[in-house]
Structure formats: structure tokens, C-alpha cells
Amino acid sequence: MNRSPSSHPAPASALARRRLGRTGLDVSILGFGTAPLGDLFARLDDATAIAAAERAFALGVNLLDSSPLYGHGLAEHRCGTALRRVARDEIVVCTKVGRWMDPFHGRGDGSNFVGGQPHRAVVDYSYDGTMRSVEQSLLRLGTDRIDLLLIHDVDVWTHGADAIEARFREAMEGAYVALDKLRAEGVVKGIGIGVNEAEMCVRFAKAGTFDTMLLAGRYSLLEQPALAEFLPLAEKQRIGVMLGGVFNSGILATGAVAGAKYNYKDAPPDVMQKVAAIERVCRAHGVALPTAALHFALGHPAVASVVLGAQTPQEVERNAAALSSAVPAALWRDLKAKGLLDQHAPVPA
């Protein structure tokens, strides 16, 4: 990727980078996820939120992942402020389509964000709705281009089994056509999907030509459903994979403690038991559970980056430090020997 001079050069210890599929872009193995900057878990003040993004950039993170949904536009606004403080060419900006914000109607009760903008999110995978979403994102981000655009949340998790076929058809006939046009015109360097289900990644990969996909929660130290079909298909088609949710909503960060979350809910007993067993193996090798979870996610050759959200500069520093720690190969062997990890799962060298 061409870089312009900047008063904020990447540090000498910058994070390793990997090529993202066919995009021609090199992205840091740690991406900065901005859902928390939309006041997802708690209301953040602007200074803290923007400082978190700035700290990520200073540590060598060059992949910024956002969405209009995050705080109903608030996360993109905050990202735009952080972007204006670095050279634009230094950062790979990824955002999503599938919703545009209606400023003339209140938010209603259809959002999990505790704060954010007072605008209603309108689900819309049509061609015109997609173009409207992109225009709004460009304004909020304060930039003239977006590097990666993803079709967001076309999955059963979001829309339900009864609606998914109509949503998939709408996305392929509308959003995909719009994004393919923007890619052909050079407005974006890569287009893709951002979903919570490996099965939907496979459907889209077979239905269109995509450069990258962001899969949340379905390839982690706890579970690897994406291993059987999606990740081999991604390798074959040279789709650059970004992984979100590698802590499975929290339990691989906190361990099997009371109130641990899995898929945004209290973890069920079988998940608690498996995580406790994984944690015992990690402890025997002197490795923190979240450190092992991060390293494992990057072990598959199709994976270019792990996208982690953070609320504060300190959380960003902790995530980056975990990637610089060593994990012994014996840990992976022990997990497989105990049946706690898929025998065919690639592991870090």
C-alpha cells in the first residue's frame, strides 16, 4: 500500500502485517474494532474514545473497522476525528452497509447501544439504500474514500430463519451490485461480508466475487465451525478473512467465572466446563487464556487479522501486548490430546 509522509510514523515495533486476500492491502494482524466507540457497553466521553483509536494507530494498528450501526453513527464520527490526526493513506478504513440512519425519527427500542446518536437505523440492503449508507459514512468519517465495504448482518442471528432468504436475495440483487460497481470504479479496494455465521459466508462466497469477509465468533479457541467449509473455501478463492468475536463475547477473556458471557448471554454449563478445561491447560503452560485465544485465531493461513474492540487506550495496549507474548507449541498439542481443540485446526508456528 502506498504511504504518504506523516508526522505519526509507525513505531519500530509495529505489529506484523498480512496481505488481505485479493485487495492488495496489507493489514495489521490486530485490527481496531469500534463497536465500543458507539457506546455499546457504556457511555464513553469523546476524548477517551478518540484516544483509544489514536493509541491503536500509534502501536501500529492500521486496520480500522466500523459500521453505521455502532452508536447509530457515533462510532464513525469518532473514528473520523481520529483519522484526521494521521495521514489518511496510513490507515485501512473498513465500514459496512445494510443500514442507513434516519435523522428525522428517534431511535426506538431496536438497538443494544446504551448511548449513541438519536437517529433511527433503517435496515436496507437495496441498491439505493446501500449508496445512501456509503454517502452517510463518508460524511461521518470525514474522508473521500473507504478502503473496504462489507454487507453487514445478513444472517439468521440478526433477521431470523423466516426472513433470511428474502434478506439474502435483497443483498445480492441490491447491495452486492452497488458494491461491485464501486469496486469497479476504484472507489473501494475491496468488498465483502460481515456476519456471525460461517454458513452465510459460504453462501455469499459461492454467490458472488468477494475480496474479504469478517466472521464473528465462529472460529475461536472454544469452537471452530468455520474450519470444515468456509476457511478452506476462503483459501481457495483468496478471500482475506478478518475474525471478530474471538473471545466468544467474553468468556475467553474472563475465563469460566460467574456471569461469564457467551454469545452475549450467560454461558451455559457445557461451555463453562469446556472453557475451564482449556484454561487449566493454558495455566499449566504459563499462558493467559485470552493470549492463547488471540494467537490461535491467527494460526489459520486464511486469516489476515483479528479485530478487537476497545474502549480505552489501556485496553488497546493490553491487546497488543498479548500478541507479543510467546505461546509454546506444546500448549496446542495438549489441547488436541485432551479433545479440547479440533485435530485438524492449524496452529501458530
mmCIF file of C-alpha atoms in Angstrom:
data_model
loop_
_atom_site.group_PDB
_atom_site.id
_atom_site.type_symbol
_atom_site.label_atom_id
_atom_site.label_comp_id
_atom_site.label_asym_id
_atom_site.label_seq_id
_atom_site.Cartn_x
_atom_site.Cartn_y
_atom_site.Cartn_z
ATOM 1 C CA MET A 1 0.000 0.000 0.000
ATOM 2 C CA ASN A 2 1.345 3.447 -0.882
ATOM 3 C CA ARG A 3 2.048 5.547 2.132
ATOM 4 C CA SER A 4 2.339 9.308 2.349
ATOM 5 C CA PRO A 5 4.661 11.110 4.758
ATOM 6 C CA SER A 6 3.223 11.525 8.216
ATOM 7 C CA SER A 7 4.057 13.219 11.470
ATOM 8 C CA HIS A 8 2.893 9.993 13.154
ATOM 9 C CA PRO A 9 5.223 7.266 11.824
ATOM 10 C CA ALA A 10 4.565 3.677 12.809
ATOM 11 C CA PRO A 11 6.711 2.588 15.753
ATOM 12 C CA ALA A 12 9.756 0.390 15.225
ATOM 13 C CA SER A 13 7.910 -2.429 16.990
ATOM 14 C CA ALA A 14 4.876 -2.108 14.724
ATOM 15 C CA LEU A 15 2.569 -5.103 14.543
ATOM 16 C CA ALA A 16 3.149 -7.652 11.814
ATOM 17 C CA ARG A 17 1.067 -7.237 8.679
ATOM 18 C CA ARG A 18 -0.518 -9.697 6.296
ATOM 19 C CA ARG A 19 -1.922 -9.353 2.784
ATOM 20 C CA LEU A 20 -5.732 -9.186 2.843
ATOM 21 C CA GLY A 21 -6.889 -11.546 0.117
ATOM 22 C CA ARG A 22 -7.019 -10.043 -3.352
ATOM 23 C CA THR A 23 -7.316 -6.446 -2.142
ATOM 24 C CA GLY A 24 -3.614 -5.615 -2.446
ATOM 25 C CA LEU A 25 -3.811 -4.169 1.065
ATOM 26 C CA ASP A 26 -1.518 -5.171 3.913
ATOM 27 C CA VAL A 27 -3.300 -5.059 7.266
ATOM 28 C CA SER A 28 -2.014 -5.352 10.814
ATOM 29 C CA ILE A 29 -2.686 -8.719 12.454
ATOM 30 C CA LEU A 30 -4.563 -6.772 15.133
ATOM 31 C CA GLY A 31 -7.433 -4.631 13.893
ATOM 32 C CA PHE A 32 -9.259 -1.980 15.904
ATOM 33 C CA GLY A 33 -12.960 -2.736 16.247
ATOM 34 C CA THR A 34 -15.105 0.274 17.036
ATOM 35 C CA ALA A 35 -18.415 -1.077 18.320
ATOM 36 C CA PRO A 36 -17.476 0.090 21.860
ATOM 37 C CA LEU A 37 -16.908 3.604 20.448
ATOM 38 C CA GLY A 38 -20.619 3.651 19.678
ATOM 39 C CA ASP A 39 -21.417 3.401 23.402
ATOM 40 C CA LEU A 40 -22.143 -0.323 23.185
ATOM 41 C CA PHE A 41 -21.416 -1.331 26.769
ATOM 42 C CA ALA A 42 -21.157 2.042 28.426
ATOM 43 C CA ARG A 43 -21.344 5.699 27.525
ATOM 44 C CA LEU A 44 -17.861 6.939 26.642
ATOM 45 C CA ASP A 45 -16.707 10.513 26.579
ATOM 46 C CA ASP A 46 -15.374 11.651 23.223
ATOM 47 C CA ALA A 47 -11.828 12.190 24.468
ATOM 48 C CA THR A 48 -11.439 8.638 25.782
ATOM 49 C CA ALA A 49 -12.991 7.044 22.707
ATOM 50 C CA ILE A 50 -10.851 9.027 20.271
ATOM 51 C CA ALA A 51 -7.729 8.419 22.364
ATOM 52 C CA ALA A 52 -8.308 4.659 22.095
ATOM 53 C CA ALA A 53 -8.234 4.874 18.297
ATOM 54 C CA GLU A 54 -5.183 7.120 18.354
ATOM 55 C CA ARG A 55 -3.349 4.705 20.640
ATOM 56 C CA ALA A 56 -4.128 1.841 18.269
ATOM 57 C CA PHE A 57 -2.631 3.799 15.370
ATOM 58 C CA ALA A 58 0.463 4.652 17.425
ATOM 59 C CA LEU A 59 1.029 0.969 18.214
ATOM 60 C CA GLY A 60 0.987 0.028 14.537
ATOM 61 C CA VAL A 61 -2.666 -0.969 14.089
ATOM 62 C CA ASN A 62 -3.590 0.134 10.561
ATOM 63 C CA LEU A 63 -6.974 -1.620 10.214
ATOM 64 C CA LEU A 64 -9.963 0.367 11.466
ATOM 65 C CA ASP A 65 -13.296 -1.451 11.389
ATOM 66 C CA SER A 66 -16.559 0.413 11.924
ATOM 67 C CA SER A 67 -20.234 0.395 10.951
ATOM 68 C CA PRO A 68 -23.128 2.864 10.754
ATOM 69 C CA LEU A 69 -24.887 0.665 13.315
ATOM 70 C CA TYR A 70 -22.295 1.308 16.034
ATOM 71 C CA GLY A 71 -23.921 4.002 18.127
ATOM 72 C CA HIS A 72 -26.139 4.840 15.139
ATOM 73 C CA GLY A 73 -23.309 6.785 13.549
ATOM 74 C CA LEU A 74 -21.440 7.873 16.675
ATOM 75 C CA ALA A 75 -18.544 5.421 16.227
ATOM 76 C CA GLU A 76 -17.921 6.616 12.674
ATOM 77 C CA HIS A 77 -17.959 10.249 13.849
ATOM 78 C CA ARG A 78 -15.337 9.473 16.490
ATOM 79 C CA CYS A 79 -13.264 7.465 14.018
ATOM 80 C CA GLY A 80 -13.347 10.427 11.658
ATOM 81 C CA THR A 81 -11.815 12.674 14.304
ATOM 82 C CA ALA A 82 -9.027 10.154 14.945
ATOM 83 C CA LEU A 83 -8.409 9.743 11.201
ATOM 84 C CA ARG A 84 -7.883 13.470 10.761
ATOM 85 C CA ARG A 85 -4.917 13.255 13.140
ATOM 86 C CA VAL A 86 -2.938 10.810 10.974
ATOM 87 C CA ALA A 87 -2.110 10.540 7.286
ATOM 88 C CA ARG A 88 -5.172 9.007 5.624
ATOM 89 C CA ASP A 89 -3.064 6.644 3.485
ATOM 90 C CA GLU A 90 -1.649 5.008 6.605
ATOM 91 C CA ILE A 91 -4.997 3.535 7.674
ATOM 92 C CA VAL A 92 -7.166 0.874 6.029
ATOM 93 C CA VAL A 93 -10.725 2.004 6.724
ATOM 94 C CA CYS A 94 -13.430 -0.650 6.734
ATOM 95 C CA THR A 95 -17.103 0.050 7.293
ATOM 96 C CA LYS A 96 -20.387 -1.608 6.423
ATOM 97 C CA VAL A 97 -23.655 -1.267 4.539
ATOM 98 C CA GLY A 98 -27.115 -2.639 5.180
ATOM 99 C CA ARG A 99 -28.418 0.173 7.366
ATOM 100 C CA TRP A 100 -28.716 3.908 6.887
ATOM 101 C CA MET A 101 -29.570 6.421 9.567
ATOM 102 C CA ASP A 102 -32.832 8.372 9.510
ATOM 103 C CA PRO A 103 -32.229 11.650 11.391
ATOM 104 C CA PHE A 104 -35.920 12.602 11.364
ATOM 105 C CA HIS A 105 -37.083 9.749 13.582
ATOM 106 C CA GLY A 106 -35.994 8.711 17.057
ATOM 107 C CA ARG A 107 -34.025 5.565 17.666
ATOM 108 C CA GLY A 108 -36.892 3.493 19.005
ATOM 109 C CA ASP A 109 -36.039 0.377 21.001
ATOM 110 C CA GLY A 110 -34.285 -1.612 18.294
ATOM 111 C CA SER A 111 -30.696 -1.056 19.431
ATOM 112 C CA ASN A 112 -28.398 -2.611 22.009
ATOM 113 C CA PHE A 113 -26.267 0.534 22.236
ATOM 114 C CA VAL A 114 -26.718 2.308 25.560
ATOM 115 C CA GLY A 115 -25.750 5.649 24.016
ATOM 116 C CA GLY A 116 -25.074 6.959 20.541
ATOM 117 C CA GLN A 117 -26.824 9.290 18.125
ATOM 118 C CA PRO A 118 -30.602 9.932 18.294
ATOM 119 C CA HIS A 119 -31.166 8.550 14.790
ATOM 120 C CA ARG A 120 -33.133 5.501 13.667
ATOM 121 C CA ALA A 121 -31.304 2.657 11.942
ATOM 122 C CA VAL A 122 -33.181 1.605 8.797
ATOM 123 C CA VAL A 123 -32.337 -1.903 7.588
ATOM 124 C CA ASP A 124 -31.976 -1.647 3.806
ATOM 125 C CA TYR A 125 -29.928 -3.922 1.524
ATOM 126 C CA SER A 126 -31.270 -2.352 -1.695
ATOM 127 C CA TYR A 127 -29.027 -0.673 -4.271
ATOM 128 C CA ASP A 128 -30.245 2.825 -3.371
ATOM 129 C CA GLY A 129 -30.137 2.103 0.359
ATOM 130 C CA THR A 130 -26.562 0.907 0.017
ATOM 131 C CA MET A 131 -25.464 4.018 -1.826
ATOM 132 C CA ARG A 132 -27.172 6.188 0.791
ATOM 133 C CA SER A 133 -25.358 4.286 3.547
ATOM 134 C CA VAL A 134 -21.987 4.779 1.846
ATOM 135 C CA GLU A 135 -22.582 8.522 1.372
ATOM 136 C CA GLN A 136 -23.521 8.928 5.038
ATOM 137 C CA SER A 137 -20.434 7.001 6.159
ATOM 138 C CA LEU A 138 -18.134 9.155 4.024
ATOM 139 C CA LEU A 139 -19.582 12.276 5.662
ATOM 140 C CA ARG A 140 -19.312 10.911 9.205
ATOM 141 C CA LEU A 141 -15.776 9.610 8.655
ATOM 142 C CA GLY A 142 -14.721 12.867 7.017
ATOM 143 C CA THR A 143 -12.938 11.110 4.169
ATOM 144 C CA ASP A 144 -13.276 10.907 0.402
ATOM 145 C CA ARG A 145 -12.892 7.128 0.194
ATOM 146 C CA ILE A 146 -13.414 3.920 2.107
ATOM 147 C CA ASP A 147 -10.990 1.053 1.567
ATOM 148 C CA LEU A 148 -13.256 -1.884 2.454
ATOM 149 C CA LEU A 149 -17.050 -2.105 2.399
ATOM 150 C CA LEU A 150 -18.857 -5.066 3.944
ATOM 151 C CA ILE A 151 -22.501 -6.125 3.677
ATOM 152 C CA HIS A 152 -23.478 -6.300 7.341
ATOM 153 C CA ASP A 153 -25.515 -8.833 9.307
ATOM 154 C CA VAL A 154 -27.189 -10.874 6.581
ATOM 155 C CA ASP A 155 -27.550 -13.840 8.919
ATOM 156 C CA VAL A 156 -30.167 -15.811 10.803
ATOM 157 C CA TRP A 157 -28.852 -14.387 14.067
ATOM 158 C CA THR A 158 -29.965 -10.896 13.024
ATOM 159 C CA HIS A 159 -33.067 -11.425 10.897
ATOM 160 C CA GLY A 160 -34.444 -14.834 11.908
ATOM 161 C CA ALA A 161 -34.939 -18.003 9.885
ATOM 162 C CA ASP A 162 -38.179 -16.818 8.285
ATOM 163 C CA ALA A 163 -36.646 -13.656 6.812
ATOM 164 C CA ILE A 164 -33.141 -14.757 5.859
ATOM 165 C CA GLU A 165 -33.922 -15.896 2.291
ATOM 166 C CA ALA A 166 -35.513 -12.568 1.413
ATOM 167 C CA ARG A 167 -32.646 -10.649 3.022
ATOM 168 C CA PHE A 168 -30.019 -12.717 1.195
ATOM 169 C CA ARG A 169 -31.758 -12.147 -2.133
ATOM 170 C CA GLU A 170 -32.104 -8.418 -1.443
ATOM 171 C CA ALA A 171 -28.418 -8.191 -0.532
ATOM 172 C CA MET A 172 -27.214 -9.976 -3.664
ATOM 173 C CA GLU A 173 -29.556 -8.091 -6.009
ATOM 174 C CA GLY A 174 -29.014 -4.708 -4.353
ATOM 175 C CA ALA A 175 -26.039 -4.199 -2.027
ATOM 176 C CA TYR A 176 -23.718 -6.541 -3.912
ATOM 177 C CA VAL A 177 -24.454 -4.856 -7.257
ATOM 178 C CA ALA A 178 -23.775 -1.451 -5.694
ATOM 179 C CA LEU A 179 -20.517 -2.512 -4.055
ATOM 180 C CA ASP A 180 -19.329 -4.327 -7.172
ATOM 181 C CA LYS A 181 -19.874 -1.091 -9.124
ATOM 182 C CA LEU A 182 -17.941 0.951 -6.564
ATOM 183 C CA ARG A 183 -15.104 -1.584 -6.696
ATOM 184 C CA ALA A 184 -15.007 -1.495 -10.498
ATOM 185 C CA GLU A 185 -14.827 2.308 -10.383
ATOM 186 C CA GLY A 186 -11.935 2.175 -7.899
ATOM 187 C CA VAL A 187 -13.933 3.892 -5.165
ATOM 188 C CA VAL A 188 -13.215 0.967 -2.829
ATOM 189 C CA LYS A 189 -10.370 -1.549 -2.908
ATOM 190 C CA GLY A 190 -12.290 -4.492 -1.551
ATOM 191 C CA ILE A 191 -15.835 -5.629 -0.841
ATOM 192 C CA GLY A 192 -17.055 -8.329 1.475
ATOM 193 C CA ILE A 193 -19.392 -9.604 4.149
ATOM 194 C CA GLY A 194 -19.581 -9.073 7.910
ATOM 195 C CA VAL A 195 -21.677 -11.737 9.660
ATOM 196 C CA ASN A 196 -21.918 -14.019 12.687
ATOM 197 C CA GLU A 197 -22.394 -17.312 10.816
ATOM 198 C CA ALA A 198 -19.874 -19.331 8.799
ATOM 199 C CA GLU A 199 -22.688 -20.837 6.728
ATOM 200 C CA MET A 200 -23.647 -17.396 5.402
ATOM 201 C CA CYS A 201 -20.018 -16.695 4.481
ATOM 202 C CA VAL A 202 -20.079 -19.851 2.358
ATOM 203 C CA ARG A 203 -23.364 -18.843 0.680
ATOM 204 C CA PHE A 204 -22.056 -15.419 -0.248
ATOM 205 C CA ALA A 205 -18.686 -16.765 -1.393
ATOM 206 C CA LYS A 206 -20.486 -19.088 -3.820
ATOM 207 C CA ALA A 207 -22.916 -16.406 -4.997
ATOM 208 C CA GLY A 208 -20.554 -13.527 -5.794
ATOM 209 C CA THR A 209 -16.947 -12.384 -6.046
ATOM 210 C CA PHE A 210 -15.800 -11.095 -2.666
ATOM 211 C CA ASP A 211 -12.362 -9.949 -1.540
ATOM 212 C CA THR A 212 -12.712 -10.204 2.228
ATOM 213 C CA MET A 213 -15.057 -11.415 4.947
ATOM 214 C CA LEU A 214 -15.342 -10.566 8.626
ATOM 215 C CA LEU A 215 -16.645 -13.525 10.614
ATOM 216 C CA ALA A 216 -17.540 -13.009 14.270
ATOM 217 C CA GLY A 217 -17.450 -15.748 16.902
ATOM 218 C CA ARG A 218 -17.357 -18.853 14.735
ATOM 219 C CA TYR A 219 -13.639 -19.535 14.723
ATOM 220 C CA SER A 220 -12.106 -19.347 18.149
ATOM 221 C CA LEU A 221 -10.184 -21.365 20.709
ATOM 222 C CA LEU A 222 -13.563 -22.527 22.029
ATOM 223 C CA GLU A 223 -15.244 -23.560 18.767
ATOM 224 C CA GLN A 224 -14.212 -23.935 15.133
ATOM 225 C CA PRO A 225 -17.315 -24.443 12.935
ATOM 226 C CA ALA A 226 -15.730 -22.344 10.177
ATOM 227 C CA LEU A 227 -12.919 -24.893 9.814
ATOM 228 C CA ALA A 228 -14.839 -27.503 7.826
ATOM 229 C CA GLU A 229 -16.014 -25.491 4.810
ATOM 230 C CA PHE A 230 -15.644 -21.726 4.985
ATOM 231 C CA LEU A 231 -11.941 -21.303 5.734
ATOM 232 C CA PRO A 232 -10.804 -23.815 3.068
ATOM 233 C CA LEU A 233 -13.112 -22.066 0.585
ATOM 234 C CA ALA A 234 -11.658 -18.694 1.575
ATOM 235 C CA GLU A 235 -8.151 -20.005 0.902
ATOM 236 C CA LYS A 236 -9.205 -21.400 -2.466
ATOM 237 C CA GLN A 237 -10.894 -18.162 -3.540
ATOM 238 C CA ARG A 238 -8.227 -15.911 -1.975
ATOM 239 C CA ILE A 239 -10.767 -14.239 0.297
ATOM 240 C CA GLY A 240 -8.943 -12.415 3.068
ATOM 241 C CA VAL A 241 -10.525 -13.341 6.397
ATOM 242 C CA MET A 242 -10.857 -10.993 9.350
ATOM 243 C CA LEU A 243 -12.032 -12.553 12.599
ATOM 244 C CA GLY A 244 -14.149 -10.805 15.204
ATOM 245 C CA GLY A 245 -15.560 -12.172 18.430
ATOM 246 C CA VAL A 246 -12.551 -14.377 19.111
ATOM 247 C CA PHE A 247 -13.353 -14.240 22.833
ATOM 248 C CA ASN A 248 -16.914 -15.511 22.118
ATOM 249 C CA SER A 249 -18.490 -12.419 23.689
ATOM 250 C CA GLY A 250 -16.228 -12.503 26.722
ATOM 251 C CA ILE A 251 -15.738 -15.959 28.197
ATOM 252 C CA LEU A 252 -12.335 -16.488 26.547
ATOM 253 C CA ALA A 253 -11.215 -13.172 28.020
ATOM 254 C CA THR A 254 -12.585 -13.621 31.544
ATOM 255 C CA GLY A 255 -12.389 -17.387 31.873
ATOM 256 C CA ALA A 256 -15.177 -19.549 33.281
ATOM 257 C CA VAL A 257 -16.129 -17.170 36.077
ATOM 258 C CA ALA A 258 -19.595 -16.477 37.448
ATOM 259 C CA GLY A 259 -21.533 -14.360 34.976
ATOM 260 C CA ALA A 260 -19.179 -15.142 32.064
ATOM 261 C CA LYS A 261 -20.785 -14.276 28.725
ATOM 262 C CA TYR A 262 -21.052 -16.495 25.644
ATOM 263 C CA ASN A 263 -22.850 -15.200 22.530
ATOM 264 C CA TYR A 264 -23.958 -12.141 24.523
ATOM 265 C CA LYS A 265 -25.726 -14.245 27.175
ATOM 266 C CA ASP A 266 -24.706 -16.044 30.372
ATOM 267 C CA ALA A 267 -22.597 -19.018 29.356
ATOM 268 C CA PRO A 268 -24.358 -22.405 29.666
ATOM 269 C CA PRO A 269 -22.821 -25.157 31.860
ATOM 270 C CA ASP A 270 -21.258 -27.155 28.986
ATOM 271 C CA VAL A 271 -19.456 -24.052 27.679
ATOM 272 C CA MET A 272 -18.292 -23.166 31.198
ATOM 273 C CA GLN A 273 -16.870 -26.665 31.635
ATOM 274 C CA LYS A 274 -15.010 -26.650 28.334
ATOM 275 C CA VAL A 275 -13.526 -23.207 28.925
ATOM 276 C CA ALA A 276 -12.419 -24.216 32.425
ATOM 277 C CA ALA A 277 -10.640 -27.226 30.924
ATOM 278 C CA ILE A 278 -8.940 -25.081 28.273
ATOM 279 C CA GLU A 279 -7.911 -22.633 30.958
ATOM 280 C CA ARG A 280 -6.279 -25.398 33.004
ATOM 281 C CA VAL A 281 -4.104 -26.360 30.037
ATOM 282 C CA CYS A 282 -3.157 -22.727 29.439
ATOM 283 C CA ARG A 283 -2.287 -22.277 33.094
ATOM 284 C CA ALA A 284 -0.049 -25.354 33.013
ATOM 285 C CA HIS A 285 1.960 -23.692 30.247
ATOM 286 C CA GLY A 286 2.036 -20.272 31.906
ATOM 287 C CA VAL A 287 -0.120 -18.653 29.203
ATOM 288 C CA ALA A 288 -3.116 -16.411 29.876
ATOM 289 C CA LEU A 289 -6.350 -17.683 28.316
ATOM 290 C CA PRO A 290 -7.011 -14.545 26.203
ATOM 291 C CA THR A 291 -3.424 -14.631 24.930
ATOM 292 C CA ALA A 292 -3.877 -18.203 23.744
ATOM 293 C CA ALA A 293 -7.217 -17.265 22.165
ATOM 294 C CA LEU A 294 -5.653 -14.432 20.157
ATOM 295 C CA HIS A 295 -2.696 -16.478 18.946
ATOM 296 C CA PHE A 296 -4.884 -19.421 17.958
ATOM 297 C CA ALA A 297 -7.168 -17.249 15.833
ATOM 298 C CA LEU A 298 -4.188 -16.073 13.788
ATOM 299 C CA GLY A 299 -2.938 -19.616 13.220
ATOM 300 C CA HIS A 300 -5.105 -20.336 10.181
ATOM 301 C CA PRO A 301 -3.477 -19.303 6.877
ATOM 302 C CA ALA A 302 -6.710 -17.743 5.576
ATOM 303 C CA VAL A 303 -6.830 -15.292 8.496
ATOM 304 C CA ALA A 304 -5.230 -11.905 7.950
ATOM 305 C CA SER A 305 -6.316 -10.047 11.078
ATOM 306 C CA VAL A 306 -8.147 -10.356 14.380
ATOM 307 C CA VAL A 307 -10.405 -7.367 15.001
ATOM 308 C CA LEU A 308 -10.750 -6.480 18.681
ATOM 309 C CA GLY A 309 -12.858 -3.751 20.182
ATOM 310 C CA ALA A 310 -11.540 -1.497 22.927
ATOM 311 C CA GLN A 311 -12.944 1.353 24.995
ATOM 312 C CA THR A 312 -9.715 2.866 26.291
ATOM 313 C CA PRO A 313 -6.064 3.266 25.285
ATOM 314 C CA GLN A 314 -5.153 0.854 28.091
ATOM 315 C CA GLU A 315 -7.316 -1.901 26.571
ATOM 316 C CA VAL A 316 -5.625 -1.366 23.202
ATOM 317 C CA GLU A 317 -2.208 -1.689 24.851
ATOM 318 C CA ARG A 318 -3.265 -4.907 26.594
ATOM 319 C CA ASN A 319 -4.436 -6.462 23.319
ATOM 320 C CA ALA A 320 -1.210 -5.543 21.533
ATOM 321 C CA ALA A 321 0.909 -6.873 24.407
ATOM 322 C CA ALA A 322 -0.899 -10.231 24.288
ATOM 323 C CA LEU A 323 0.173 -10.680 20.668
ATOM 324 C CA SER A 324 3.802 -10.060 21.544
ATOM 325 C CA SER A 325 3.815 -12.867 24.124
ATOM 326 C CA ALA A 326 5.119 -16.311 23.205
ATOM 327 C CA VAL A 327 2.881 -19.396 23.247
ATOM 328 C CA PRO A 328 4.645 -22.788 23.364
ATOM 329 C CA ALA A 329 3.730 -25.363 20.718
ATOM 330 C CA ALA A 330 3.155 -27.907 23.497
ATOM 331 C CA LEU A 331 0.043 -25.981 24.570
ATOM 332 C CA TRP A 332 -1.674 -26.683 21.245
ATOM 333 C CA ARG A 333 -0.596 -30.342 21.362
ATOM 334 C CA ASP A 334 -2.055 -30.751 24.842
ATOM 335 C CA LEU A 335 -5.371 -29.139 23.861
ATOM 336 C CA LYS A 336 -5.715 -31.510 20.922
ATOM 337 C CA ALA A 337 -4.681 -34.527 23.007
ATOM 338 C CA LYS A 338 -7.436 -33.742 25.503
ATOM 339 C CA GLY A 339 -10.049 -33.307 22.776
ATOM 340 C CA LEU A 340 -10.421 -29.598 23.525
ATOM 341 C CA LEU A 341 -9.341 -28.446 20.063
ATOM 342 C CA ASP A 342 -10.182 -29.756 16.595
ATOM 343 C CA GLN A 343 -7.443 -32.147 15.491
ATOM 344 C CA HIS A 344 -7.309 -30.503 12.054
ATOM 345 C CA ALA A 345 -7.106 -26.914 13.275
ATOM 346 C CA PRO A 346 -3.913 -25.185 12.124
ATOM 347 C CA VAL A 347 -1.939 -23.680 14.990
ATOM 348 C CA PRO A 348 0.680 -20.935 15.092
ATOM 349 C CA ALA A 349 4.214 -21.996 14.232
#
